[in-house]
Short mmCIF file of C-alpha atoms and ligand atoms in Angstrom, two decimals:
data_model
loop_
_atom_site.label_atom_id
_atom_site.label_comp_id
_atom_site.label_asym_id
_atom_site.label_seq_id
_atom_site.Cartn_x
_atom_site.Cartn_y
_atom_site.Cartn_z
CA MET A 25 251.48 57.70 420.87
CA GLN A 26 251.62 61.26 421.08
CA SER A 27 248.88 62.13 418.52
CA GLN A 28 246.57 59.80 419.60
CA LYS A 29 246.65 61.11 422.91
CA LYS A 30 245.78 64.34 421.82
CA MET A 31 242.92 63.11 419.65
CA ARG A 32 241.70 61.74 422.76
CA ARG A 33 241.96 64.51 424.69
CA PHE A 34 240.25 66.40 421.95
CA GLY A 35 237.31 63.96 422.10
CA GLN A 36 236.99 64.67 425.70
CA LEU A 37 236.75 68.09 425.28
CA PHE A 38 233.89 68.10 422.74
CA ALA A 39 231.86 65.48 424.87
CA GLY A 40 232.31 68.18 427.49
CA LEU A 41 230.95 71.02 425.29
CA GLY A 42 228.08 68.79 424.20
CA LEU A 43 227.12 68.19 427.78
CA GLY A 44 227.18 71.87 428.57
CA LEU A 45 225.17 72.92 425.57
CA ALA A 46 222.27 70.26 426.51
CA PHE A 47 222.21 71.57 430.07
CA PHE A 48 222.13 75.28 428.64
CA ALA A 49 219.51 74.02 426.23
CA LEU A 50 217.12 72.52 429.35
CA GLY A 51 217.88 75.56 431.32
CA GLY A 52 216.43 77.77 428.28
CA ALA A 53 213.28 75.46 428.22
CA ASP A 54 212.36 76.52 431.44
CA ASP A 55 210.30 79.40 430.81
CA GLU A 56 208.11 79.53 434.08
CA LYS A 57 210.05 82.27 435.10
CA PRO A 58 211.32 85.41 433.19
CA LYS A 59 214.84 84.92 432.02
CA PHE A 60 215.74 88.81 433.82
CA THR A 61 214.20 91.05 436.34
CA VAL A 62 212.92 94.65 435.33
CA LYS A 63 216.00 95.65 437.33
CA GLU A 64 218.59 93.58 435.37
CA VAL A 65 216.88 94.60 432.09
CA MET A 66 217.13 98.41 433.16
CA GLU A 67 221.01 97.67 433.68
CA LYS A 68 221.87 95.61 430.98
CA ALA A 69 219.56 97.27 428.39
CA HIS A 70 219.26 100.73 429.18
CA LYS A 71 221.46 102.34 431.44
CA GLY A 72 224.71 104.08 430.52
CA LYS A 73 225.82 106.20 427.53
CA THR A 74 226.89 102.82 425.40
CA SER A 75 223.76 100.92 426.58
CA LEU A 76 221.62 99.15 423.97
CA ALA A 77 218.87 101.34 423.88
CA LYS A 78 221.31 104.31 423.04
CA LYS A 79 222.59 102.27 420.08
CA ALA A 80 219.06 101.42 419.06
CA THR A 81 217.89 105.01 419.07
CA ASP A 82 221.13 106.33 417.41
CA GLY A 83 220.22 103.45 414.53
CA LYS A 84 223.61 101.72 415.11
CA ALA A 85 222.32 98.64 416.95
CA THR A 86 223.46 95.45 414.96
CA LYS A 87 220.94 92.35 414.48
CA GLU A 88 222.39 90.84 417.45
CA ASP A 89 222.01 93.82 419.66
CA LEU A 90 218.44 94.05 418.68
CA ALA A 91 217.69 90.43 419.41
CA GLN A 92 219.50 90.80 422.66
CA LEU A 93 217.29 93.80 423.23
CA LEU A 94 213.92 91.75 422.29
CA GLU A 95 214.80 89.30 424.82
CA TYR A 96 214.91 91.61 427.72
CA TYR A 97 211.87 93.39 426.83
CA GLN A 98 210.32 90.01 426.50
CA ALA A 99 211.48 89.05 429.73
CA MET A 100 210.57 92.60 431.31
CA ALA A 101 206.92 91.93 429.65
CA LEU A 102 206.21 88.79 431.72
CA GLN A 103 206.55 90.95 435.15
CA LYS A 104 204.82 93.54 436.85
CA PRO A 105 205.76 97.07 437.82
CA GLU A 106 206.83 98.05 440.98
CA LYS A 107 203.94 100.29 441.09
CA GLY A 108 201.43 102.04 438.44
CA ASP A 109 198.60 100.80 436.24
CA LEU A 110 198.85 97.49 434.44
CA GLY A 111 197.02 98.30 431.55
CA ASP A 112 199.63 101.36 430.83
CA TRP A 113 202.52 98.92 431.57
CA LYS A 114 201.40 96.33 429.47
CA LYS A 115 201.08 99.06 426.57
CA ARG A 116 204.46 100.06 427.14
CA ASN A 117 205.96 96.82 427.11
CA ASP A 118 203.92 96.03 424.19
CA ALA A 119 205.37 98.97 422.25
CA LEU A 120 208.88 98.14 423.15
CA VAL A 121 208.64 94.74 421.76
CA LEU A 122 206.92 95.37 418.93
CA SER A 123 208.99 98.18 417.80
CA THR A 124 212.34 96.13 418.28
CA GLN A 125 210.58 93.41 416.63
CA GLU A 126 210.27 95.95 413.69
CA MET A 127 214.00 97.19 413.69
CA ILE A 128 214.89 93.61 413.35
CA ASP A 129 212.25 93.25 410.46
CA GLY A 130 213.98 96.24 408.87
CA LYS A 131 210.78 98.03 408.96
CA LYS A 132 211.22 102.04 408.79
CA ALA A 133 208.65 102.93 411.10
CA GLY A 134 210.44 100.53 413.84
CA LEU A 135 213.05 103.08 414.79
CA ALA A 136 210.71 106.10 415.47
CA ALA A 137 208.18 103.95 417.21
CA TYR A 138 211.15 102.43 419.57
CA LYS A 139 212.28 106.31 420.15
CA LYS A 140 208.83 106.96 421.43
CA ALA A 141 208.23 103.65 423.20
CA VAL A 142 211.65 104.00 425.35
CA ASP A 143 210.87 107.01 427.11
CA CYS A 144 212.80 106.47 430.48
CA LYS A 145 211.03 109.36 432.47
CA ALA A 146 207.55 108.81 431.51
CA CYS A 147 207.68 105.18 432.63
CA HIS A 148 209.60 105.59 435.44
CA THR A 149 207.50 108.50 437.11
CA LEU A 150 204.48 106.05 436.45
CA HIS A 151 205.86 102.49 437.15
CA LYS A 152 209.46 102.94 439.26
CA GLY A 153 209.08 103.09 443.10
CA ASP A 154 211.32 105.19 445.41
C1 HEC B 211 208.29 100.35 430.34
C2 HEC B 211 208.86 101.08 431.43
C3 HEC B 211 210.21 101.75 431.70
C4 HEC B 211 211.12 102.14 430.58
C5 HEC B 211 210.90 102.65 429.12
C6 HEC B 211 212.21 102.41 431.06
N1 HEC B 211 212.47 102.31 432.51
FE1 HEC B 211 213.86 102.01 433.63
N2 HEC B 211 212.79 101.48 435.16
C7 HEC B 211 211.42 100.92 434.98
C8 HEC B 211 211.22 100.31 436.24
C9 HEC B 211 209.47 99.57 436.76
C10 HEC B 211 212.09 100.31 436.92
C11 HEC B 211 212.19 99.92 438.57
C12 HEC B 211 212.99 98.45 438.40
C13 HEC B 211 213.15 97.39 439.77
O1 HEC B 211 213.96 98.14 440.72
O2 HEC B 211 212.63 96.67 439.87
C14 HEC B 211 213.29 101.06 436.39
C15 HEC B 211 214.61 101.29 436.74
C16 HEC B 211 215.73 101.85 436.30
C17 HEC B 211 217.03 102.08 436.80
C18 HEC B 211 217.51 101.30 438.21
C19 HEC B 211 218.04 100.11 438.00
C20 HEC B 211 218.42 99.65 439.43
O3 HEC B 211 219.56 99.19 439.65
O4 HEC B 211 217.51 99.74 440.64
C21 HEC B 211 217.62 102.41 435.68
C22 HEC B 211 219.02 102.55 436.00
C23 HEC B 211 216.84 102.74 434.80
N3 HEC B 211 215.69 102.24 434.97
C24 HEC B 211 217.27 103.51 433.47
C25 HEC B 211 216.28 103.64 432.17
C26 HEC B 211 216.67 104.20 431.28
C27 HEC B 211 217.91 104.82 431.01
C28 HEC B 211 215.88 104.02 430.34
C29 HEC B 211 215.44 104.93 428.98
C30 HEC B 211 216.76 104.51 428.13
C31 HEC B 211 214.54 103.39 431.11
N4 HEC B 211 215.13 103.10 432.14
C32 HEC B 211 213.32 103.32 430.56
C33 HEC B 211 210.80 101.03 433.93
C34 HEC B 211 211.16 101.49 432.75
#
């Protein structure tokens, strides 16, 4: 019967989807390595006129944008910079993570703190190699 065949196809599709999700979850549980390199974070979160960072500083980021941004910063915070003082690097990363979390939580102070923390030039001068 035609419709029964269709049902079976659906079943297979969902089984496949479930398996895919299981693999995805397993992959996500591996937190030994940061999910994104610093370079990837820069490209995905900071680079360009329509970046997540730009949206956030304009106060236009959605909760999803901010959650994504937080994930990038958390990955960045696990790593070392190309150069410069590790204490300073840690402070800058902590400030990014904290202020992003504050924006997610709807705290007013978050935006101003974030604008201060996401200082491209200051961080590049100290921590970006050439
Ligand atoms: C907390 C420190 C920090 C802040 C803040 C920061 N950056 Fe970076 N950025 C770095 C470091 C470190 C690198 C070098 C990464 C590498 O190549 O491994 C880098 C590299 C880059 C790169 C080059 C990526 C590539 O392809 O090699 C771009 C583009 C960039 N940053 C854009 C920005 C912009 C735009 C901002 C501000 C909105 C910003 N960054 C804020 C630390 C920072």
